[in-house]
PDB file of C-alpha atoms in Angstrom:
ATOM      1  CA  MET A   1      -4.454 -14.073  33.790  1.00 40.00           C
ATOM      2  CA  GLN A   2      -4.092 -17.592  32.443  1.00 44.00           C
ATOM      3  CA  ASP A   3      -7.842 -18.193  32.622  1.00 48.00           C
ATOM      4  CA  ARG A   4      -8.518 -15.041  30.619  1.00 48.00           C
ATOM      5  CA  ASN A   5      -6.385 -16.441  27.810  1.00 49.00           C
ATOM      6  CA  LYS A   6      -8.404 -19.658  27.675  1.00 52.00           C
ATOM      7  CA  ARG A   7     -11.532 -18.161  26.203  1.00 56.00           C
ATOM      8  CA  PHE A   8     -12.213 -16.330  22.964  1.00 57.00           C
ATOM      9  CA  VAL A   9     -13.587 -12.835  23.335  1.00 60.00           C
ATOM     10  CA  GLU A  10     -14.992 -11.047  20.310  1.00 64.00           C
ATOM     11  CA  ARG A  11     -13.081  -7.902  19.480  1.00 63.00           C
ATOM     12  CA  ASP A  12     -14.564  -4.759  21.000  1.00 67.00           C
ATOM     13  CA  ARG A  13     -14.859  -2.353  18.075  1.00 65.00           C
ATOM     14  CA  ASN A  14     -15.087   0.562  20.496  1.00 70.00           C
ATOM     15  CA  TRP A  15     -11.544  -0.282  21.653  1.00 73.00           C
ATOM     16  CA  HIS A  16     -10.180   1.172  18.429  1.00 75.00           C
ATOM     17  CA  PRO A  17     -10.133   4.868  17.560  1.00 78.00           C
ATOM     18  CA  PRO A  18     -12.534   6.338  15.004  1.00 81.00           C
ATOM     19  CA  ALA A  19     -11.243   6.676  11.453  1.00 83.00           C
ATOM     20  CA  TYR A  20     -11.991  10.396  11.669  1.00 86.00           C
ATOM     21  CA  ALA A  21     -10.049  11.851  14.609  1.00 87.00           C
ATOM     22  CA  PRO A  22      -9.472  15.606  14.065  1.00 87.00           C
ATOM     23  CA  GLY A  23      -6.835  15.730  16.817  1.00 88.00           C
ATOM     24  CA  TYR A  24      -4.712  13.537  14.549  1.00 89.00           C
ATOM     25  CA  LYS A  25      -4.669  15.843  11.528  1.00 86.00           C
ATOM     26  CA  THR A  26      -3.842  13.397   8.746  1.00 87.00           C
ATOM     27  CA  SER A  27      -6.815  11.201   9.706  1.00 88.00           C
ATOM     28  CA  VAL A  28      -9.095  13.939   8.340  1.00 87.00           C
ATOM     29  CA  ALA A  29      -7.912  13.332   4.776  1.00 87.00           C
ATOM     30  CA  ARG A  30      -7.561   9.557   5.212  1.00 85.00           C
ATOM     31  CA  SER A  31     -10.912   8.779   6.795  1.00 86.00           C
ATOM     32  CA  PRO A  32     -13.594   7.394   4.449  1.00 85.00           C
ATOM     33  CA  ARG A  33     -16.522   9.583   3.457  1.00 84.00           C
ATOM     34  CA  GLN A  34     -18.734   6.744   2.233  1.00 85.00           C
ATOM     35  CA  ALA A  35     -19.761   3.367   3.592  1.00 82.00           C
ATOM     36  CA  LEU A  36     -17.106   0.670   3.256  1.00 75.00           C
ATOM     37  CA  VAL A  37     -17.567  -2.032   0.645  1.00 77.00           C
ATOM     38  CA  SER A  38     -17.954  -5.530   2.082  1.00 72.00           C
ATOM     39  CA  MET A  39     -15.857  -8.205   0.387  1.00 67.00           C
ATOM     40  CA  GLN A  40     -18.265 -11.140   0.323  1.00 70.00           C
ATOM     41  CA  HIS A  41     -16.035 -13.558  -1.571  1.00 73.00           C
ATOM     42  CA  ALA A  42     -12.319 -13.471  -0.799  1.00 71.00           C
ATOM     43  CA  THR A  43      -9.936 -14.627  -3.531  1.00 73.00           C
ATOM     44  CA  ALA A  44      -7.479 -17.490  -3.084  1.00 72.00           C
ATOM     45  CA  SER A  45      -4.582 -15.053  -2.781  1.00 68.00           C
ATOM     46  CA  GLU A  46      -6.335 -13.360   0.145  1.00 68.00           C
ATOM     47  CA  LEU A  47      -6.839 -16.634   2.001  1.00 68.00           C
ATOM     48  CA  THR A  48      -3.590 -18.533   1.438  1.00 70.00           C
ATOM     49  CA  GLY A  49       0.148 -17.968   1.581  1.00 70.00           C
ATOM     50  CA  PRO A  50       2.817 -16.954   1.489  1.00 75.00           C
ATOM     51  CA  ALA A  51       4.563 -19.560   3.626  1.00 79.00           C
ATOM     52  CA  PHE A  52       7.738 -18.253   5.252  1.00 83.00           C
ATOM     53  CA  ARG A  53       9.179 -21.456   6.719  1.00 79.00           C
ATOM     54  CA  GLY A  54      11.626 -21.806   3.815  1.00 80.00           C
ATOM     55  CA  LEU A  55      12.508 -18.114   3.545  1.00 84.00           C
ATOM     56  CA  ARG A  56      16.274 -17.642   3.704  1.00 86.00           C
ATOM     57  CA  MET A  57      17.442 -14.707   5.790  1.00 89.00           C
ATOM     58  CA  GLY A  58      20.705 -12.829   5.469  1.00 90.00           C
ATOM     59  CA  PRO A  59      23.207 -13.130   8.330  1.00 91.00           C
ATOM     60  CA  HIS A  60      22.406  -9.619   9.583  1.00 94.00           C
ATOM     61  CA  ASP A  61      18.773  -9.149   8.539  1.00 96.00           C
ATOM     62  CA  ASN A  62      17.742  -8.765  12.185  1.00 97.00           C
ATOM     63  CA  ASP A  63      20.855  -6.812  13.216  1.00 97.00           C
ATOM     64  CA  LEU A  64      20.482  -3.149  12.316  1.00 97.00           C
ATOM     65  CA  LEU A  65      23.919  -2.394  13.720  1.00 96.00           C
ATOM     66  CA  LEU A  66      25.488  -4.413  10.901  1.00 94.00           C
ATOM     67  CA  ASN A  67      23.018  -4.666   8.006  1.00 93.00           C
ATOM     68  CA  PHE A  68      23.647  -1.238   6.460  1.00 92.00           C
ATOM     69  CA  ARG A  69      26.900   0.553   5.716  1.00 79.00           C
ATOM     70  CA  GLN A  70      26.464   3.198   3.064  1.00 69.00           C
ATOM     71  CA  ASP A  71      30.190   3.825   2.702  1.00 65.00           C
ATOM     72  CA  GLN A  72      31.074   0.119   2.954  1.00 65.00           C
ATOM     73  CA  GLY A  73      33.291   0.962   5.906  1.00 67.00           C
ATOM     74  CA  GLN A  74      33.516  -0.616   9.317  1.00 74.00           C
ATOM     75  CA  GLY A  75      31.692   2.052  11.310  1.00 88.00           C
ATOM     76  CA  LEU A  76      28.764   1.391  13.641  1.00 94.00           C
ATOM     77  CA  PRO A  77      25.587   3.466  14.001  1.00 96.00           C
ATOM     78  CA  VAL A  78      25.474   6.315  16.495  1.00 96.00           C
ATOM     79  CA  GLY A  79      23.093   5.954  19.432  1.00 97.00           C
ATOM     80  CA  GLU A  80      21.974   3.795  22.332  1.00 98.00           C
ATOM     81  CA  ARG A  81      22.338   0.128  21.435  1.00 98.00           C
ATOM     82  CA  ILE A  82      19.292  -1.990  22.328  1.00 98.00           C
ATOM     83  CA  ILE A  83      17.829  -5.449  21.870  1.00 98.00           C
ATOM     84  CA  MET A  84      14.152  -5.653  20.946  1.00 98.00           C
ATOM     85  CA  PHE A  85      12.643  -9.100  21.438  1.00 98.00           C
ATOM     86  CA  GLY A  86       9.425 -10.917  22.257  1.00 98.00           C
ATOM     87  CA  ARG A  87       7.006 -13.656  21.285  1.00 97.00           C
ATOM     88  CA  VAL A  88       4.228 -13.784  18.722  1.00 96.00           C
ATOM     89  CA  VAL A  89       1.338 -15.741  20.265  1.00 93.00           C
ATOM     90  CA  ASP A  90      -2.372 -16.220  19.730  1.00 88.00           C
ATOM     91  CA  GLN A  91      -5.191 -15.572  22.191  1.00 83.00           C
ATOM     92  CA  PHE A  92      -4.476 -18.806  24.046  1.00 86.00           C
ATOM     93  CA  GLY A  93      -0.760 -18.128  24.453  1.00 88.00           C
ATOM     94  CA  LYS A  94       0.092 -20.621  21.703  1.00 92.00           C
ATOM     95  CA  PRO A  95       3.198 -19.573  19.749  1.00 93.00           C
ATOM     96  CA  VAL A  96       2.998 -18.523  16.110  1.00 91.00           C
ATOM     97  CA  PRO A  97       6.138 -20.089  14.579  1.00 92.00           C
ATOM     98  CA  HIS A  98       7.852 -19.305  11.270  1.00 92.00           C
ATOM     99  CA  THR A  99       6.017 -16.050  10.685  1.00 93.00           C
ATOM    100  CA  LEU A 100       7.722 -12.990   9.245  1.00 94.00           C
ATOM    101  CA  VAL A 101       8.312 -10.050  11.594  1.00 97.00           C
ATOM    102  CA  GLU A 102       9.505  -6.825   9.980  1.00 97.00           C
ATOM    103  CA  MET A 103      10.453  -3.527  11.608  1.00 98.00           C
ATOM    104  CA  TRP A 104      11.454  -0.035  10.551  1.00 98.00           C
ATOM    105  CA  GLN A 105      12.431   3.041  12.517  1.00 98.00           C
ATOM    106  CA  ALA A 106      14.127   6.451  12.665  1.00 98.00           C
ATOM    107  CA  ASN A 107      17.767   6.766  13.644  1.00 98.00           C
ATOM    108  CA  ALA A 108      19.052   8.046  16.987  1.00 98.00           C
ATOM    109  CA  GLY A 109      18.445  11.623  15.859  1.00 98.00           C
ATOM    110  CA  GLY A 110      14.827  10.946  14.923  1.00 98.00           C
ATOM    111  CA  ARG A 111      15.250  10.833  11.143  1.00 98.00           C
ATOM    112  CA  TYR A 112      14.113   8.100   8.752  1.00 98.00           C
ATOM    113  CA  ARG A 113      16.167   7.056   5.759  1.00 96.00           C
ATOM    114  CA  HIS A 114      13.372   8.080   3.402  1.00 95.00           C
ATOM    115  CA  ARG A 115      13.321  10.669   0.645  1.00 93.00           C
ATOM    116  CA  ASN A 116      10.268  12.384   2.125  1.00 94.00           C
ATOM    117  CA  ASP A 117      11.827  12.881   5.554  1.00 96.00           C
ATOM    118  CA  ASN A 118      13.178  16.435   5.649  1.00 93.00           C
ATOM    119  CA  TYR A 119      13.819  16.683   9.381  1.00 96.00           C
ATOM    120  CA  LEU A 120      17.038  18.612  10.053  1.00 96.00           C
ATOM    121  CA  ALA A 121      18.631  15.737  12.038  1.00 96.00           C
ATOM    122  CA  PRO A 122      21.462  14.147  10.013  1.00 96.00           C
ATOM    123  CA  LEU A 123      21.312  10.741   8.392  1.00 95.00           C
ATOM    124  CA  ASP A 124      23.603   8.107   9.867  1.00 95.00           C
ATOM    125  CA  PRO A 125      25.838   6.595   7.139  1.00 93.00           C
ATOM    126  CA  ASN A 126      25.912   3.310   9.065  1.00 94.00           C
ATOM    127  CA  PHE A 127      22.189   2.922   9.770  1.00 96.00           C
ATOM    128  CA  GLY A 128      19.412   1.922   7.380  1.00 96.00           C
ATOM    129  CA  GLY A 129      16.596   1.537   9.883  1.00 97.00           C
ATOM    130  CA  VAL A 130      14.937  -1.668   8.607  1.00 97.00           C
ATOM    131  CA  GLY A 131      15.123  -5.316   9.674  1.00 97.00           C
ATOM    132  CA  ARG A 132      13.313  -8.626   9.469  1.00 97.00           C
ATOM    133  CA  CYS A 133      13.365 -12.090  11.013  1.00 96.00           C
ATOM    134  CA  LEU A 134      11.306 -15.263  11.326  1.00 96.00           C
ATOM    135  CA  THR A 135       9.864 -16.416  14.622  1.00 95.00           C
ATOM    136  CA  ASP A 136      11.266 -19.695  15.915  1.00 95.00           C
ATOM    137  CA  GLU A 137       9.312 -22.782  16.979  1.00 95.00           C
ATOM    138  CA  ALA A 138       8.318 -21.091  20.258  1.00 96.00           C
ATOM    139  CA  GLY A 139       7.265 -17.854  18.548  1.00 95.00           C
ATOM    140  CA  TRP A 140      10.303 -15.795  19.601  1.00 97.00           C
ATOM    141  CA  TYR A 141      11.743 -12.970  17.497  1.00 98.00           C
ATOM    142  CA  ARG A 142      14.769 -10.742  18.155  1.00 98.00           C
ATOM    143  CA  PHE A 143      16.364  -7.597  16.722  1.00 98.00           C
ATOM    144  CA  ARG A 144      19.493  -5.669  17.635  1.00 98.00           C
ATOM    145  CA  THR A 145      19.237  -1.977  16.838  1.00 98.00           C
ATOM    146  CA  ILE A 146      19.604   1.626  18.008  1.00 98.00           C
ATOM    147  CA  LYS A 147      16.987   3.324  20.152  1.00 98.00           C
ATOM    148  CA  PRO A 148      15.225   5.768  17.815  1.00 98.00           C
ATOM    149  CA  GLY A 149      14.977   9.430  18.707  1.00 98.00           C
ATOM    150  CA  PRO A 150      11.742  11.440  18.945  1.00 98.00           C
ATOM    151  CA  TYR A 151      10.972  13.829  16.107  1.00 97.00           C
ATOM    152  CA  PRO A 152       8.642  16.745  15.390  1.00 96.00           C
ATOM    153  CA  TRP A 153       5.794  16.469  12.900  1.00 93.00           C
ATOM    154  CA  PRO A 154       3.393  19.096  11.538  1.00 91.00           C
ATOM    155  CA  ASN A 155       0.221  17.986  13.332  1.00 91.00           C
ATOM    156  CA  ASP A 156       0.111  21.276  15.218  1.00 89.00           C
ATOM    157  CA  VAL A 157       2.552  23.964  16.348  1.00 90.00           C
ATOM    158  CA  ASN A 158       4.650  21.688  18.591  1.00 93.00           C
ATOM    159  CA  SER A 159       3.760  18.011  18.077  1.00 94.00           C
ATOM    160  CA  TRP A 160       6.446  15.377  18.719  1.00 96.00           C
ATOM    161  CA  ARG A 161       6.305  11.652  18.125  1.00 97.00           C
ATOM    162  CA  PRO A 162       7.604   9.558  21.027  1.00 98.00           C
ATOM    163  CA  SER A 163      10.496   7.220  20.289  1.00 98.00           C
ATOM    164  CA  HIS A 164       8.944   4.215  18.555  1.00 98.00           C
ATOM    165  CA  ILE A 165       9.620   1.266  16.279  1.00 98.00           C
ATOM    166  CA  HIS A 166       7.122   0.164  13.638  1.00 98.00           C
ATOM    167  CA  VAL A 167       6.443  -3.581  13.626  1.00 98.00           C
ATOM    168  CA  SER A 168       4.709  -5.752  11.042  1.00 96.00           C
ATOM    169  CA  VAL A 169       3.743  -9.382  11.582  1.00 95.00           C
ATOM    170  CA  MET A 170       2.426 -11.631   8.837  1.00 88.00           C
ATOM    171  CA  GLY A 171      -0.410 -14.081   9.311  1.00 75.00           C
ATOM    172  CA  PRO A 172      -1.325 -17.005   7.028  1.00 70.00           C
ATOM    173  CA  ALA A 173      -2.085 -14.641   4.113  1.00 71.00           C
ATOM    174  CA  ILE A 174      -1.224 -11.193   2.789  1.00 72.00           C
ATOM    175  CA  SER A 175      -4.608  -9.888   3.941  1.00 72.00           C
ATOM    176  CA  THR A 176      -3.833 -10.858   7.552  1.00 77.00           C
ATOM    177  CA  ARG A 177      -0.740  -8.684   7.880  1.00 84.00           C
ATOM    178  CA  LEU A 178      -0.854  -6.656  11.098  1.00 90.00           C
ATOM    179  CA  ILE A 179       1.060  -3.447  11.856  1.00 93.00           C
ATOM    180  CA  THR A 180       1.697  -1.747  15.178  1.00 95.00           C
ATOM    181  CA  GLN A 181       4.272   0.442  16.952  1.00 96.00           C
ATOM    182  CA  MET A 182       6.402  -0.253  19.989  1.00 98.00           C
ATOM    183  CA  TYR A 183       6.874   2.684  22.351  1.00 98.00           C
ATOM    184  CA  PHE A 184       9.377   2.696  25.198  1.00 98.00           C
ATOM    185  CA  GLU A 185       8.434   2.319  28.840  1.00 97.00           C
ATOM    186  CA  GLY A 186       8.556   5.611  30.745  1.00 96.00           C
ATOM    187  CA  ASP A 187       8.690   7.933  27.712  1.00 98.00           C
ATOM    188  CA  PRO A 188       7.043  11.240  28.793  1.00 97.00           C
ATOM    189  CA  LEU A 189       6.020  11.984  25.195  1.00 98.00           C
ATOM    190  CA  ILE A 190       3.630   9.015  25.002  1.00 97.00           C
ATOM    191  CA  PRO A 191       0.650  10.721  26.739  1.00 96.00           C
ATOM    192  CA  LEU A 192       1.275  13.896  24.707  1.00 95.00           C
ATOM    193  CA  CYS A 193       1.165  12.212  21.282  1.00 95.00           C
ATOM    194  CA  PRO A 194      -1.973  13.022  19.209  1.00 92.00           C
ATOM    195  CA  ILE A 195      -1.829   9.599  17.555  1.00 93.00           C
ATOM    196  CA  VAL A 196      -1.687   7.789  20.903  1.00 94.00           C
ATOM    197  CA  ASN A 197      -4.526   9.982  22.171  1.00 92.00           C
ATOM    198  CA  THR A 198      -6.892   8.649  19.514  1.00 91.00           C
ATOM    199  CA  LEU A 199      -7.001   5.543  21.720  1.00 90.00           C
ATOM    200  CA  LYS A 200      -9.458   6.135  24.548  1.00 87.00           C
ATOM    201  CA  ASP A 201      -8.731   2.876  26.374  1.00 89.00           C
ATOM    202  CA  PRO A 202      -5.496   2.981  28.438  1.00 91.00           C
ATOM    203  CA  ASP A 203      -5.232  -0.814  28.136  1.00 90.00           C
ATOM    204  CA  ALA A 204      -4.882  -0.474  24.361  1.00 90.00           C
ATOM    205  CA  VAL A 205      -1.968   1.930  24.820  1.00 94.00           C
ATOM    206  CA  GLU A 206      -0.294  -0.463  27.270  1.00 94.00           C
ATOM    207  CA  THR A 207      -0.221  -3.208  24.622  1.00 94.00           C
ATOM    208  CA  MET A 208       2.100  -1.032  22.511  1.00 96.00           C
ATOM    209  CA  ILE A 209       4.736  -0.329  25.167  1.00 97.00           C
ATOM    210  CA  GLY A 210       7.992  -2.279  25.247  1.00 98.00           C
ATOM    211  CA  ARG A 211       9.163  -3.132  28.762  1.00 98.00           C
ATOM    212  CA  LEU A 212      12.750  -2.858  29.948  1.00 98.00           C
ATOM    213  CA  ASP A 213      14.131  -6.353  30.619  1.00 98.00           C
ATOM    214  CA  MET A 214      17.400  -6.208  32.520  1.00 98.00           C
ATOM    215  CA  ALA A 215      17.717 -10.001  32.501  1.00 97.00           C
ATOM    216  CA  ARG A 216      18.003  -9.991  28.705  1.00 96.00           C
ATOM    217  CA  SER A 217      20.223  -6.910  28.578  1.00 97.00           C
ATOM    218  CA  ARG A 218      23.906  -7.418  27.762  1.00 97.00           C
ATOM    219  CA  PRO A 219      26.284  -5.908  30.335  1.00 97.00           C
ATOM    220  CA  MET A 220      28.528  -3.160  28.970  1.00 96.00           C
ATOM    221  CA  ASP A 221      26.736  -3.470  25.620  1.00 96.00           C
ATOM    222  CA  CYS A 222      23.002  -2.865  25.316  1.00 97.00           C
ATOM    223  CA  LEU A 223      19.677  -2.741  27.142  1.00 98.00           C
ATOM    224  CA  ALA A 224      16.798  -5.022  26.153  1.00 98.00           C
ATOM    225  CA  TYR A 225      13.106  -4.279  25.674  1.00 98.00           C
ATOM    226  CA  ARG A 226      10.490  -7.009  25.505  1.00 98.00           C
ATOM    227  CA  PHE A 227       7.522  -6.525  23.206  1.00 98.00           C
ATOM    228  CA  ASP A 228       5.133  -9.470  22.872  1.00 97.00           C
ATOM    229  CA  LEU A 229       2.608  -9.547  20.036  1.00 95.00           C
ATOM    230  CA  VAL A 230      -0.780 -11.134  20.755  1.00 92.00           C
ATOM    231  CA  VAL A 231      -2.562 -11.542  17.451  1.00 88.00           C
ATOM    232  CA  ARG A 232      -6.125 -12.243  18.601  1.00 77.00           C
ATOM    233  CA  GLY A 233      -8.405 -12.302  21.602  1.00 69.00           C
ATOM    234  CA  GLU A 234      -9.034 -10.351  24.772  1.00 66.00           C
ATOM    235  CA  LEU A 235      -5.372  -9.565  25.421  1.00 70.00           C
ATOM    236  CA  GLN A 236      -4.422  -8.773  21.821  1.00 79.00           C
ATOM    237  CA  THR A 237      -1.910  -6.113  20.931  1.00 84.00           C
ATOM    238  CA  TYR A 238      -3.434  -2.971  19.450  1.00 78.00           C
ATOM    239  CA  PHE A 239      -2.794  -3.018  15.705  1.00 80.00           C
ATOM    240  CA  GLU A 240      -3.199   0.071  13.528  1.00 72.00           C
ATOM    241  CA  ASN A 241      -4.971  -1.681  10.675  1.00 60.00           C
ATOM    242  CA  GLN A 242      -7.822  -3.249  12.678  1.00 54.00           C
TER     243      GLN A 242
END
């Protein structure tokens, strides 16, 4: 495995799903109808910054159990407490330090705190569903949160999204921002999801699955799931915007 990381492999464009995937209904409206325009000359803002090394984080920015209390009380969110952690590395296993990792998710009932989410599950007054942190010198990031619930969506008569957490990682410029989702190991809804099924390569799906890590779990408190992000190369994580 180490040797595979030592060489650069050009991205296989066939690894990614087509823009038009009728099984995933919303891709029909989102897929382009005309040839894409090639940007021959990138602007300075597309090639540089922002630099996050000096970004000041709040004390609970990466702790979703504590960073939102709508009623300003002392309550905690409802649901299974988990730790989500991992490393951001490049194709050679070299860490990507001081980069911004953001995440957002539904609550334990499967509902997002968003005005367009009309799912009948209740909102949790103690859970906002968003967090952020900077990777350390070795590329590690960490969040404490609640395991999100699955939820139905109107793709067909009975489509359900598996439990998942959206993850964004910033590169050296705004144009290099990458977005993916972390699913949970062993979830039976993963192979049934129309979005997941747009990926024809099982290895691509595997890159989006967080693995249970009992060594990092906290006894009598929370389980831990490790989700590494490989930003380039043969073993890269599948990102939605590539």
